[in-house]
Short mmCIF file of C-alpha atoms and ligand atoms in Angstrom, two decimals:
data_model
loop_
_atom_site.label_atom_id
_atom_site.label_comp_id
_atom_site.label_asym_id
_atom_site.label_seq_id
_atom_site.Cartn_x
_atom_site.Cartn_y
_atom_site.Cartn_z
CA MET A 1 88.72 138.13 128.96
CA PRO A 2 92.10 136.80 130.07
CA GLU A 3 94.41 135.71 127.25
CA ASP A 4 95.24 132.37 128.95
CA ARG A 5 91.68 131.29 129.08
CA ILE A 6 91.44 127.60 128.27
CA THR A 7 88.60 126.84 125.83
CA VAL A 8 87.40 123.51 124.25
CA VAL A 9 85.04 122.93 121.35
CA VAL A 10 82.78 120.17 122.86
CA GLY A 11 80.76 119.33 119.71
CA ARG A 12 77.63 120.30 117.92
CA ALA A 13 74.78 121.24 120.08
CA ASP A 14 72.28 119.21 118.02
CA GLU A 15 74.26 116.10 118.69
CA ILE A 16 73.34 116.10 122.34
CA ALA A 17 69.65 115.07 122.60
CA PRO A 18 67.52 115.75 125.74
CA GLY A 19 68.68 113.29 128.41
CA ALA A 20 72.03 112.75 126.76
CA THR A 21 75.46 113.60 128.28
CA LYS A 22 78.91 113.98 126.64
CA LYS A 23 82.31 114.02 128.30
CA PHE A 24 85.11 116.36 127.27
CA LEU A 25 88.59 117.34 128.49
CA PHE A 26 90.45 120.60 129.32
CA VAL A 27 94.19 120.35 129.39
CA GLN A 28 95.79 122.78 131.94
CA ARG A 29 99.52 122.84 132.36
CA GLY A 30 99.69 119.34 130.97
CA GLN A 31 97.07 117.94 133.25
CA GLU A 32 93.71 116.68 131.95
CA ILE A 33 90.48 117.98 133.71
CA GLU A 34 87.38 116.00 132.90
CA ALA A 35 84.03 117.71 132.37
CA PHE A 36 80.72 116.77 130.86
CA VAL A 37 77.79 118.55 129.16
CA LEU A 38 74.22 117.48 129.51
CA ASN A 39 70.89 118.32 127.81
CA HIS A 40 68.29 118.64 130.50
CA GLY A 41 64.90 119.34 129.04
CA GLY A 42 66.34 121.10 126.05
CA GLU A 43 68.88 123.19 127.96
CA LEU A 44 72.61 122.51 127.96
CA HIS A 45 74.59 122.63 131.15
CA ALA A 46 78.13 121.52 131.94
CA TYR A 47 80.12 120.75 135.05
CA LEU A 48 83.53 119.43 136.01
CA ASN A 49 83.34 115.61 136.48
CA ARG A 50 84.26 115.97 140.04
CA CYS A 51 82.06 115.02 143.02
CA ARG A 52 81.90 117.62 145.79
CA HIS A 53 82.14 114.83 148.45
CA VAL A 54 85.55 113.32 147.42
CA PRO A 55 87.14 115.04 144.42
CA MET A 56 86.81 112.08 142.06
CA THR A 57 84.99 111.44 138.80
CA MET A 58 81.32 110.40 139.13
CA ASP A 59 80.70 107.96 136.29
CA TRP A 60 81.83 104.47 137.11
CA VAL A 61 80.19 103.49 133.75
CA GLU A 62 81.70 105.71 131.05
CA ASN A 63 79.55 108.77 130.40
CA GLN A 64 76.69 107.62 132.69
CA PHE A 65 75.75 110.45 134.93
CA TYR A 66 71.94 110.48 135.14
CA THR A 67 69.80 108.49 137.51
CA GLU A 68 67.61 105.89 135.95
CA ASP A 69 64.63 108.18 136.08
CA GLY A 70 66.67 110.93 134.44
CA GLU A 71 65.98 113.38 137.26
CA TYR A 72 69.40 113.78 138.78
CA ILE A 73 73.07 113.63 138.19
CA GLN A 74 74.42 110.78 140.42
CA CYS A 75 77.89 110.16 141.74
CA ALA A 76 78.46 106.39 141.51
CA THR A 77 80.82 106.30 144.48
CA HIS A 78 78.49 107.15 147.37
CA GLY A 79 75.27 107.97 145.48
CA ALA A 80 75.09 111.83 145.89
CA CYS A 81 72.39 113.32 143.75
CA TYR A 82 72.76 116.66 142.07
CA LYS A 83 70.25 118.69 140.23
CA PRO A 84 71.06 118.89 136.57
CA ASP A 85 70.16 122.43 135.96
CA THR A 86 71.93 123.95 138.94
CA GLY A 87 74.50 121.29 140.08
CA GLU A 88 73.14 121.51 143.67
CA CYS A 89 73.52 118.39 145.70
CA VAL A 90 70.07 117.49 147.03
CA GLU A 91 70.94 114.04 148.55
CA GLY A 92 74.08 112.37 149.87
CA PRO A 93 77.27 113.32 151.59
CA PRO A 94 77.91 116.70 149.95
CA PHE A 95 74.36 117.94 150.53
CA GLY A 96 73.97 121.60 149.73
CA LYS A 97 77.14 121.84 147.78
CA PHE A 98 77.23 122.58 143.99
CA LEU A 99 79.16 120.93 141.16
CA ILE A 100 81.51 123.31 139.58
CA ARG A 101 79.85 124.77 136.61
CA VAL A 102 81.60 125.04 133.26
CA PRO A 103 80.51 128.19 131.32
CA LEU A 104 79.18 127.26 127.84
CA ARG A 105 78.33 129.35 124.79
CA LEU A 106 77.21 128.50 121.27
CA GLU A 107 78.98 129.63 118.14
CA ASN A 108 77.59 128.46 114.83
CA GLY A 109 75.82 125.56 116.44
CA GLU A 110 78.92 124.41 118.23
CA ILE A 111 79.28 124.18 122.03
CA ILE A 112 82.20 126.13 123.31
CA ALA A 113 83.31 125.50 127.00
CA ASP A 114 85.54 127.60 129.13
CA LEU A 115 87.62 126.15 131.90
CA PRO A 116 86.05 127.63 135.14
CA ALA A 117 88.40 129.86 137.14
CA ASP A 118 87.91 127.58 140.21
CA ALA A 119 88.77 124.39 138.41
S1 FES B 1 82.63 110.70 146.12
FE1 FES B 1 80.65 111.31 145.25
S2 FES B 1 79.33 110.85 146.92
FE2 FES B 1 81.19 110.34 147.73
#
């Protein structure tokens, strides 16, 4: 693994219930890069908080990413819907594109996130 890898401790895995999301930040060369983790059906996934239509954050309401029915991640700007488990856009302007996945691992019950290479 590269020595300059940027890693963040997101929090405890058991604090993120199914259907919940939590935002966190990477800092790269003095710039903040937002990301979020979600628990979808008991599985944790994380993505950069950056729509694939226009590269802007997706939560107008802080930390609100899910559609009302909890089926999709939705960008508040133009309504693009992404699958929570894959990050694939299935509706909206960036149809077919994928959110940038943040690799996660668990260490002693804590979620550790690595800044993706293509951030
Ligand atoms: S910026 Fe997200 S759908 Fe347009």
